[in-house]
CSV table of C-alpha atoms and ligand atoms in Angstrom, one decimal:
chain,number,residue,atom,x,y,z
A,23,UNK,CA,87.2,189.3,16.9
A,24,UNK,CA,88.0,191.1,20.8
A,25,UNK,CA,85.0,192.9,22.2
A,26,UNK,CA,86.2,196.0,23.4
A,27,UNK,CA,84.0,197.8,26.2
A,28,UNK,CA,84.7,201.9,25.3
A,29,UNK,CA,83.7,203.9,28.4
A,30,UNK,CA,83.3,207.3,28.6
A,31,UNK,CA,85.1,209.1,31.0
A,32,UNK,CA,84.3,209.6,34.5
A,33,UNK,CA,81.2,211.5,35.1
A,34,UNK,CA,79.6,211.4,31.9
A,35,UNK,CA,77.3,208.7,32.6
A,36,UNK,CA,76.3,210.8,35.7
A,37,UNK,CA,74.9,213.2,34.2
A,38,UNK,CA,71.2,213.9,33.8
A,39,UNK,CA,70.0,215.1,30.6
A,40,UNK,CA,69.2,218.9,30.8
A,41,UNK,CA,65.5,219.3,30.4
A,42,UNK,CA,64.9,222.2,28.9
A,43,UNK,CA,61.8,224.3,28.3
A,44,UNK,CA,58.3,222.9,26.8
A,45,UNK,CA,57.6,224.9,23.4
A,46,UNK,CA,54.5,223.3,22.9
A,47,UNK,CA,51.3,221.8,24.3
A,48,UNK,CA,50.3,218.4,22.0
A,49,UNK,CA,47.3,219.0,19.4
A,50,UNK,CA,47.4,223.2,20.1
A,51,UNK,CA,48.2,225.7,18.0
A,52,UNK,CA,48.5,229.8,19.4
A,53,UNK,CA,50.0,228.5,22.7
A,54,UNK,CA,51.5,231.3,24.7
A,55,UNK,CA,55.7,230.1,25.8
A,56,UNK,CA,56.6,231.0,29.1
A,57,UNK,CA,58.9,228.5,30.0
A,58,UNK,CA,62.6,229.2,28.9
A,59,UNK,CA,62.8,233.5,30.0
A,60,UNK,CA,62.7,234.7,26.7
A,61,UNK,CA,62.2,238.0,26.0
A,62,UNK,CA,58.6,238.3,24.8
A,63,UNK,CA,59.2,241.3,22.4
A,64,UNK,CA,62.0,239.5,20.7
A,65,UNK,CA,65.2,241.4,19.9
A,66,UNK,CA,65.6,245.0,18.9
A,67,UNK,CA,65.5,246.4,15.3
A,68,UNK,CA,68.9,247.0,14.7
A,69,UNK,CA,69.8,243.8,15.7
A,70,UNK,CA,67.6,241.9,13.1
A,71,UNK,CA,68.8,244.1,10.8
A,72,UNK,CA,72.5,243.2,11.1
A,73,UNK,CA,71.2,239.5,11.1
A,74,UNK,CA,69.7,239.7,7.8
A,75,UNK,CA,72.5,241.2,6.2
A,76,UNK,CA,74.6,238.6,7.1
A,77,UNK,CA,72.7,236.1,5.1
A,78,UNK,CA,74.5,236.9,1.7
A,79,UNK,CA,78.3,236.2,3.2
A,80,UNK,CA,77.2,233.0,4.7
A,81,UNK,CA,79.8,231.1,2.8
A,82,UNK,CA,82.7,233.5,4.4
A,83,UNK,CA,83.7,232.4,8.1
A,84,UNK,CA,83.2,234.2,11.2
A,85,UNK,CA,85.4,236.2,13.2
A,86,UNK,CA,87.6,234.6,15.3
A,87,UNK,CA,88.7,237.2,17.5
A,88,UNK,CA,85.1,238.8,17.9
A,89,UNK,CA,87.1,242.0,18.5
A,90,UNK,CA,83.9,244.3,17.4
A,91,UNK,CA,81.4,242.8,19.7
A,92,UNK,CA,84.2,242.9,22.5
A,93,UNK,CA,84.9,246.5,21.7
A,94,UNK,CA,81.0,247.4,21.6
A,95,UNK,CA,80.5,245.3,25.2
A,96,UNK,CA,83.7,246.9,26.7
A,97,UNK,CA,82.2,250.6,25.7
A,98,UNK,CA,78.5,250.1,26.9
A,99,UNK,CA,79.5,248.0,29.7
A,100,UNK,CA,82.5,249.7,30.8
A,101,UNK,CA,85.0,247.1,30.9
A,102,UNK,CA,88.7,245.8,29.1
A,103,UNK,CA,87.3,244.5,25.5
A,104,UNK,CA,91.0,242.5,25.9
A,105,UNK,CA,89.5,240.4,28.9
A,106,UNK,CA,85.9,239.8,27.4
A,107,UNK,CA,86.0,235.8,26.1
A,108,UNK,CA,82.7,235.3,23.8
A,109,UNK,CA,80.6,232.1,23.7
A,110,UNK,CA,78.6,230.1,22.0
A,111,UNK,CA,75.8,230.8,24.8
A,112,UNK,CA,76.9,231.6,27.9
A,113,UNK,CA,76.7,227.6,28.9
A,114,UNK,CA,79.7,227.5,27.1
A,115,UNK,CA,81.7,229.4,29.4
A,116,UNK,CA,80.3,227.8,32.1
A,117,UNK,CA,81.7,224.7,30.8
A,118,UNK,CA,85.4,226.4,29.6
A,119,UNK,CA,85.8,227.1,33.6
A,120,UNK,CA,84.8,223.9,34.3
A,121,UNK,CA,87.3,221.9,31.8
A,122,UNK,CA,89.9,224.5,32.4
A,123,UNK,CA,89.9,224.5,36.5
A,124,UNK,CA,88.5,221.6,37.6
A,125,UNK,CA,89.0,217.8,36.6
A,126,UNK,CA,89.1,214.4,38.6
A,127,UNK,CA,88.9,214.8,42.4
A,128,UNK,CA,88.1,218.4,42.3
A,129,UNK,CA,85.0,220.0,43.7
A,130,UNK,CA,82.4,222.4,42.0
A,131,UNK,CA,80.2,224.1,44.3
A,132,UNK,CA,77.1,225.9,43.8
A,133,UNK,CA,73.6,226.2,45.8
A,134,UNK,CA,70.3,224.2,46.2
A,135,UNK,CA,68.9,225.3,43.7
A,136,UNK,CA,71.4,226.5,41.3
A,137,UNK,CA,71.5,226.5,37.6
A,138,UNK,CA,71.5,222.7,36.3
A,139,UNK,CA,74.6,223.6,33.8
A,140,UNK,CA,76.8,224.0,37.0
A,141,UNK,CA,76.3,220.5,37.8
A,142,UNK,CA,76.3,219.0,34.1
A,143,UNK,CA,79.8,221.2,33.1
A,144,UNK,CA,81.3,220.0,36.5
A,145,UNK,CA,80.6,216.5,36.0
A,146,UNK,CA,81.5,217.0,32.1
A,147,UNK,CA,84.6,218.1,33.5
A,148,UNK,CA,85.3,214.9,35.5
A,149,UNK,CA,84.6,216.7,38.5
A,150,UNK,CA,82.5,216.1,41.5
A,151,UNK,CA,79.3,218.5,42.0
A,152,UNK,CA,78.9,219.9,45.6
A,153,UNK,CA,75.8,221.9,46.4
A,154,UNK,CA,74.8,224.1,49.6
A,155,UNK,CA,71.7,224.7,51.0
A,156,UNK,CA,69.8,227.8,50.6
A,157,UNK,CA,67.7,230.0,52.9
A,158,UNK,CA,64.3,230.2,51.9
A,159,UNK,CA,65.3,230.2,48.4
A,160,UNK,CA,68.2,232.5,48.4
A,161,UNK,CA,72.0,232.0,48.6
A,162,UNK,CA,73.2,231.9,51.8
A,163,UNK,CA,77.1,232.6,52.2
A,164,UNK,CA,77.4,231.1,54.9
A,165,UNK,CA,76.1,227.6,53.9
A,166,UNK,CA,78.4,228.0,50.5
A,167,UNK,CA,81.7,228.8,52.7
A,168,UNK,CA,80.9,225.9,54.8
A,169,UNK,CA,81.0,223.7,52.2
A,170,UNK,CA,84.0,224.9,50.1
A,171,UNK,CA,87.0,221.9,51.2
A,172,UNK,CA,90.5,222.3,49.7
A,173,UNK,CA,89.5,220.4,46.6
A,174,UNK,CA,86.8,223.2,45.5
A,175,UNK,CA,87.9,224.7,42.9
A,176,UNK,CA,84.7,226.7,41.3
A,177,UNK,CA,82.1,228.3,43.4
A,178,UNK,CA,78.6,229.4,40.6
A,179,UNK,CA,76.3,231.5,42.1
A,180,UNK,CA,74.1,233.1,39.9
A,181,UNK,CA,72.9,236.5,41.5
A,182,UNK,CA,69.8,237.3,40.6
A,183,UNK,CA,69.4,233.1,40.5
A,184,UNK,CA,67.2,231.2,38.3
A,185,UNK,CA,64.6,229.6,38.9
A,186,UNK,CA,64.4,231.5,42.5
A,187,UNK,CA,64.3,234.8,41.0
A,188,UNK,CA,65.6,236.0,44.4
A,189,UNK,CA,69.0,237.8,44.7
A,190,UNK,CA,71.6,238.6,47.8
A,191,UNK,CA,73.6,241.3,48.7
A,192,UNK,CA,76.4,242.8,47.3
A,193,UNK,CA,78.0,242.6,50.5
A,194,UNK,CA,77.3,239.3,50.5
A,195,UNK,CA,79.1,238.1,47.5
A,196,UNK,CA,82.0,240.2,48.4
A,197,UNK,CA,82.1,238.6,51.6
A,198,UNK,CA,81.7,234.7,49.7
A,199,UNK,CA,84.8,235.7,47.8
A,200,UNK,CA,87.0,237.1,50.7
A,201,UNK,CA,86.4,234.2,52.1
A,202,UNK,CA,87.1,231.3,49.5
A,203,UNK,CA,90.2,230.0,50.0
A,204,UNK,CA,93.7,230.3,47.4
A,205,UNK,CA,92.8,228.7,44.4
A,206,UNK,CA,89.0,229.0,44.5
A,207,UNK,CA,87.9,230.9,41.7
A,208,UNK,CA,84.0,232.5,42.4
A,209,UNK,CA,82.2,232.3,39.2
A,210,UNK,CA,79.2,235.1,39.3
A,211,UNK,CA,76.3,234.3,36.5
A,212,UNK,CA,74.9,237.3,35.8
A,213,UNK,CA,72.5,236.4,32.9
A,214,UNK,CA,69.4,238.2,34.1
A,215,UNK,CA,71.6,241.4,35.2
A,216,UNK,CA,70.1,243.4,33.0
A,217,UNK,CA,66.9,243.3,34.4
A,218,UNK,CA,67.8,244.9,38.0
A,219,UNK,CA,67.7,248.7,37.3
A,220,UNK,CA,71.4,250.4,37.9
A,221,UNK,CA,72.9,246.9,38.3
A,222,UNK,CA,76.2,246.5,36.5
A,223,UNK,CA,76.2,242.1,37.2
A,224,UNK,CA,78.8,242.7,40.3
A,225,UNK,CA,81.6,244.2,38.0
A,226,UNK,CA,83.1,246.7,40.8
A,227,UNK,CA,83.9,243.1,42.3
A,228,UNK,CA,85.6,241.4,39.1
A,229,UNK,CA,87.1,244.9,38.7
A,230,UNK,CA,89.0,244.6,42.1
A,231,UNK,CA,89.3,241.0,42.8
A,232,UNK,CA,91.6,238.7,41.4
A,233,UNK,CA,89.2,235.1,42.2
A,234,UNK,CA,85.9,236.6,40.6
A,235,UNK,CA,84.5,236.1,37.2
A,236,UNK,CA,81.3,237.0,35.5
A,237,UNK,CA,79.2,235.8,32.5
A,238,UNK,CA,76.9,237.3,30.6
A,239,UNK,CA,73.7,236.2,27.9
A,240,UNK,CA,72.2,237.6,24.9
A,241,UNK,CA,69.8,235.0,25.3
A,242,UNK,CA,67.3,237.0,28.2
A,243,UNK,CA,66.9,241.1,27.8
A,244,UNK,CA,68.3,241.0,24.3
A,245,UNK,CA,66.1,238.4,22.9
A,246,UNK,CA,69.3,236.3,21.3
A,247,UNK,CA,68.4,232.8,22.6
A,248,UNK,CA,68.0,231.0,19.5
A,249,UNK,CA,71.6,232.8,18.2
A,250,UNK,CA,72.9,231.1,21.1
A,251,UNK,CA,75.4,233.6,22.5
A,252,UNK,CA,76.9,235.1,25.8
A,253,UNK,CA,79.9,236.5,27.1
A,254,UNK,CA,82.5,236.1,30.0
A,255,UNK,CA,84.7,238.5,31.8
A,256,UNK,CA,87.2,238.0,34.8
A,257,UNK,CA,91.5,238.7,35.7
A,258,UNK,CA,93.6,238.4,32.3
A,259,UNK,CA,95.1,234.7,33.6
A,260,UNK,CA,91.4,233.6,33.5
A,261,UNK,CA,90.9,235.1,30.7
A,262,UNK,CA,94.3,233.7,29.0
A,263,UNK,CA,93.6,230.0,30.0
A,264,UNK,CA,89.7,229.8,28.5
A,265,UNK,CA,91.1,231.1,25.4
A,266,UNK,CA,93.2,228.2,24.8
A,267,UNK,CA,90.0,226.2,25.1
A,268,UNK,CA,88.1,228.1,22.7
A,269,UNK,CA,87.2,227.3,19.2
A,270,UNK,CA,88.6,229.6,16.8
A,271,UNK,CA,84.8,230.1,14.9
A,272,UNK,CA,82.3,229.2,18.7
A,273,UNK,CA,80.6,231.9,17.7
A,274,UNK,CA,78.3,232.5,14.1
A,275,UNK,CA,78.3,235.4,12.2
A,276,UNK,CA,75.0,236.1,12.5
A,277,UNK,CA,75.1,235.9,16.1
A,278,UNK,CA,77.8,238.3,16.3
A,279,UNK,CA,76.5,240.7,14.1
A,280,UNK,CA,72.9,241.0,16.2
A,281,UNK,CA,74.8,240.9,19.2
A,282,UNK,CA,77.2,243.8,18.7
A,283,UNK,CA,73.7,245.8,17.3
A,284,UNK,CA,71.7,244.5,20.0
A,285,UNK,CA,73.9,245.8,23.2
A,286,UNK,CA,74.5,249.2,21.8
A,287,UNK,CA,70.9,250.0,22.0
A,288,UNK,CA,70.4,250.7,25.5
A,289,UNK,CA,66.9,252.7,25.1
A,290,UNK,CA,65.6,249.5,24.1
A,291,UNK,CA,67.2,247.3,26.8
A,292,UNK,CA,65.5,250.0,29.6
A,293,UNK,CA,62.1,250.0,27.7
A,294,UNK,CA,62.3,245.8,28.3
A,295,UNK,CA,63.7,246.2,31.9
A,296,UNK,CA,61.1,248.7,32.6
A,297,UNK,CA,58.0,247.0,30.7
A,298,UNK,CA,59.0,243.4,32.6
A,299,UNK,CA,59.0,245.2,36.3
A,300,UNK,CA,55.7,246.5,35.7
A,301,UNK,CA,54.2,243.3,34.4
A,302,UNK,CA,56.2,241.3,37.1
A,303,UNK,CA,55.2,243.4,39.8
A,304,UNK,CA,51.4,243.2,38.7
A,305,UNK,CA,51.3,239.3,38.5
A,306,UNK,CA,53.0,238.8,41.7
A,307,UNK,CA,49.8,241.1,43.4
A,308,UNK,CA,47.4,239.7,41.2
A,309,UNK,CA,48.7,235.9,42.2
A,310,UNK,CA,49.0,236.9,45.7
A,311,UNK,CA,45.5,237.9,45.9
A,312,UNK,CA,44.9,234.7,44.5
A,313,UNK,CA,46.7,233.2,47.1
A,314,UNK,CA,49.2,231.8,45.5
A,315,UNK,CA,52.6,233.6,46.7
A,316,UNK,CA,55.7,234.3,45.1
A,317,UNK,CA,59.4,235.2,46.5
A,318,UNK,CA,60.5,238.6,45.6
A,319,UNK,CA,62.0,238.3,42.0
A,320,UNK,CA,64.1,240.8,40.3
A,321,UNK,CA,64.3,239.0,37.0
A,322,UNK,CA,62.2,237.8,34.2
A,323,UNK,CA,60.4,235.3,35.7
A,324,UNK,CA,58.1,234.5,38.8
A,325,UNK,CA,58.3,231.5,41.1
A,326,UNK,CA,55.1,230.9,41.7
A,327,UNK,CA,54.4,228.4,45.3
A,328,UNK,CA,51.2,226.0,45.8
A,329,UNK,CA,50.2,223.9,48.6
A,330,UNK,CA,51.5,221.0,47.2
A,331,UNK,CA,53.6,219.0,44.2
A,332,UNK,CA,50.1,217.7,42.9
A,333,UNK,CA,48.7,221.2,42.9
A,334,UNK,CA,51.2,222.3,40.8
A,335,UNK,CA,51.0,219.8,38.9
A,336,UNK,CA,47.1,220.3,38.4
A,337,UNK,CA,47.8,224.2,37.8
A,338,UNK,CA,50.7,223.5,35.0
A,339,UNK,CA,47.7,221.4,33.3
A,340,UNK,CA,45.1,224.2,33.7
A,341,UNK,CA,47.6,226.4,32.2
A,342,UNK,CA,48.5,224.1,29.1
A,343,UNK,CA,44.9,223.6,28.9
A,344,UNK,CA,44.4,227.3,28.4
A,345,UNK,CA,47.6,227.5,25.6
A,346,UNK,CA,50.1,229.0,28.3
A,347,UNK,CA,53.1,226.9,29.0
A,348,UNK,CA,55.3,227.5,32.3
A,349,UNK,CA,58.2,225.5,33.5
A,350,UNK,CA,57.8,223.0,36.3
A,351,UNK,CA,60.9,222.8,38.5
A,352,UNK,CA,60.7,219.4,39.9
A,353,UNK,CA,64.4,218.7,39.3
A,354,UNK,CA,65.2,221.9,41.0
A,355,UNK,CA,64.3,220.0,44.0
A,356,UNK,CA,61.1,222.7,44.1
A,357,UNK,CA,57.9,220.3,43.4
A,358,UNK,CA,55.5,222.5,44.5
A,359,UNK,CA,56.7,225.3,42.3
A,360,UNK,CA,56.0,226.7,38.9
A,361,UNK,CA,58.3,229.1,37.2
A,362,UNK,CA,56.7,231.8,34.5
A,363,UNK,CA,58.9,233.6,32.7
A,364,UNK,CA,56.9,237.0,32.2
A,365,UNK,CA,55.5,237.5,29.0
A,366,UNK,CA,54.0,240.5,27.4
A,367,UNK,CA,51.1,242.3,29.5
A,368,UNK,CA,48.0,240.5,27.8
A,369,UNK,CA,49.7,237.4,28.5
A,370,UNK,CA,50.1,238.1,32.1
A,371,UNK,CA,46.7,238.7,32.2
A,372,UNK,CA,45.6,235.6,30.8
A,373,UNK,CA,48.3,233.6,33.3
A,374,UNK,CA,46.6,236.0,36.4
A,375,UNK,CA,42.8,234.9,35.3
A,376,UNK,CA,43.6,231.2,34.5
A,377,UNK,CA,45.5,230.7,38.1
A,378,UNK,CA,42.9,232.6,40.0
A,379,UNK,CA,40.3,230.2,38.7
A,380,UNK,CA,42.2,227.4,39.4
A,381,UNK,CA,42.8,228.1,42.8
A,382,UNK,CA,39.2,229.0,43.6
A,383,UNK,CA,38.4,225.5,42.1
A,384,UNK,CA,41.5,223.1,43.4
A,385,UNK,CA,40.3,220.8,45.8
A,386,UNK,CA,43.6,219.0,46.4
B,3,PLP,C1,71.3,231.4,35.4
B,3,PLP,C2,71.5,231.1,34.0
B,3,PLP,N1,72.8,231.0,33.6
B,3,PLP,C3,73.1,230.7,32.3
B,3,PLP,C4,72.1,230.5,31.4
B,3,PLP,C5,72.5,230.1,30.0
B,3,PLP,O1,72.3,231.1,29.1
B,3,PLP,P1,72.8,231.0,27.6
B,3,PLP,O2,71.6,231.0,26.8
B,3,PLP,O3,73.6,232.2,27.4
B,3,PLP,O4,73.6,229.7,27.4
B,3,PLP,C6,70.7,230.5,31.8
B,3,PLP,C7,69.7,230.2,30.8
B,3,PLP,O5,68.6,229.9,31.1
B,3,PLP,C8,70.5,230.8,33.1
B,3,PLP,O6,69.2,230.9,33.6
């Protein structure tokens, strides 16, 4: 019989598997996880609520047109429930705008130390991954405009970014997208929006551009990550063509039904906002004093900096050692780094006590 050699297509076998968070420290029990950005209080009431009283229609499918979570987005966020697109995460929009606008000999652009989907979508896609430098850990326009070439098609730039925690201007991002060229659609993740106080996740800009688009999570502020759920919105031609990729049922009932609860209630979305800059804040002094510093984050994490790769290394085992679990960020191209997603205040106590010890101790 013929052998037959069957290849994937091209990219695929480029891609590096995404590493995700650590859940759990070998041979430990009551470990602490602050390595994926979840929200430590978990979603609100109403929003387990409607997920339990899905469980008895679990035979019956989803919807396919999502049109109530649409229309409870569009009210609370202010925008066209017709040019919402809902995913299964908001990964998979990433990679809708990927298959749907770039392919084989077309660029994706995104910075330094962008969001690792970017890359893994684009090369999903067939489609050659460009990255620009950054400035001392934030997006710098002018480094992204350089790089854009008449085969870029998709510029990501997640604003606040992850795992930076640093955001740019408004003015800035206006000035990226004036300045992409025909063609170019600017893609603006906005999955930790919710934790910059009065931020709306640049929608005056989608609102009046026709080459920006935004996504959205449930995963962070509204505690959805294991419902695996997020949200896009962008110009109704965008919108049109990534409905064509779409699977009629990409999203579960139960995920819809928490999510629609969970984004009417605002009170509780402030009351995590609010609780996550005071405990953010406070680590970043305490740590400081330590003398380990941090770059100004907005979001729900903290990138912590020390001297050197095999002191972070060293302070990520203290920290397992003690039950808490951060992320290292090694294939962020930021060895020397640890990110800690900020966890409930006794937990940034522990992390604050733990490091300072360490760092009185480390001999490196
Ligand atoms: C910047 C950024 N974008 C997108 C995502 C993906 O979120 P989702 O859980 O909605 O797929 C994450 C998750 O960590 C993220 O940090």
């Amino acid at each position: 019989m013929m052998t037959r050699k069957i290849v994937p297509q091209p990219g695929i076998l480029d891609i590096d598997l995404y590493v995700g968070g650590k859940g759990h420290v070998d041979g430990m029990s009551n470990t602490v996880k602050l390595s994926s950005n979840e929200n430590p209080h978990g979603a609100c009431e109403k929003a387990k609520q409607a997920f339990r009283a899905v469980a008895g229609n679990m035979h019956i499918y989803p919807s396919s047109d999502h049109a109530e979570l649409r229309e409870a987005i569009a009210q609370v966020h202010g925008v066209d429930a017709d040019r919402v697109i809902c995913g299964n995460g908001s990964d998979e929009i990433i990679a809708f705008l990927c298959k749907a606008f770039a392919g084989v000999g077309d660029e994706v652009l995104f910075t330094e130390h962008g969001f690792s989907m970017y890359r893994i979508c684009a090369l999903g896609a067939g489609a050659t991954p460009v990255e620009a430098a950054e400035k001392d850990r934030h997006t710098d326009v002018d480094a992204l405009l350089a790089a854009v070439t008449d085969r870029t098609k998709l510029v990501f730039v997640a604003n606040p970014n992850n795992p930076t925690g640093t955001m740019v201007a408004e003015s800035e991002i206006a000035r990226l997208a004036e300045g992409l060229p025909e063609g170019c659609l600017l893609v603006l993740d906005e999955a930790y929006a919710e934790y910059v106080a009065g931020f709306d996740g640049h929608l005056s800009l989608v609102e009046d551009r026709d080459n920006v688009f935004m996504t959205r999570t449930f995963s962070k502020i509204y505690g959805l990550g294991g419902l695996r759920i997020g949200w896009g919105y962008g110009p109704q031609e965008i919108i049109d063509v990534l409905y064509r990729l779409r699977g009629p049922f990409n999203v579960n009932a139960g995920a819809l039904a928490a999510a629609t609860a969970a984004v009417q209630e605002v009170e509780y979305t402030e009351k995590c906002r609010a609780d996550n800059a005071k405990w953010r804040d406070w680590l970043v002094a305490e740590l400081a004093t330590a003398g380990i510093p941090c770059d100004p984050s907005v979001t729900n994490f903290i990138l912590a900096q020390f001297g050197s790769e095999a002191e972070a290394d060293a302070a990520d085992a203290c920290l397992n050692a003690n039950g808490l679990i951060v992320r290292q960020v090694k294939g962020y191209k930021l060895p020397d780094c640890l990110r800690i997603t900020i966890g409930k205040g006794a937990d940034c106590k522990r992390v604050a006590a733990v490091l300072r010890e360490f760092k009185e101790s480390w001999q490196g």
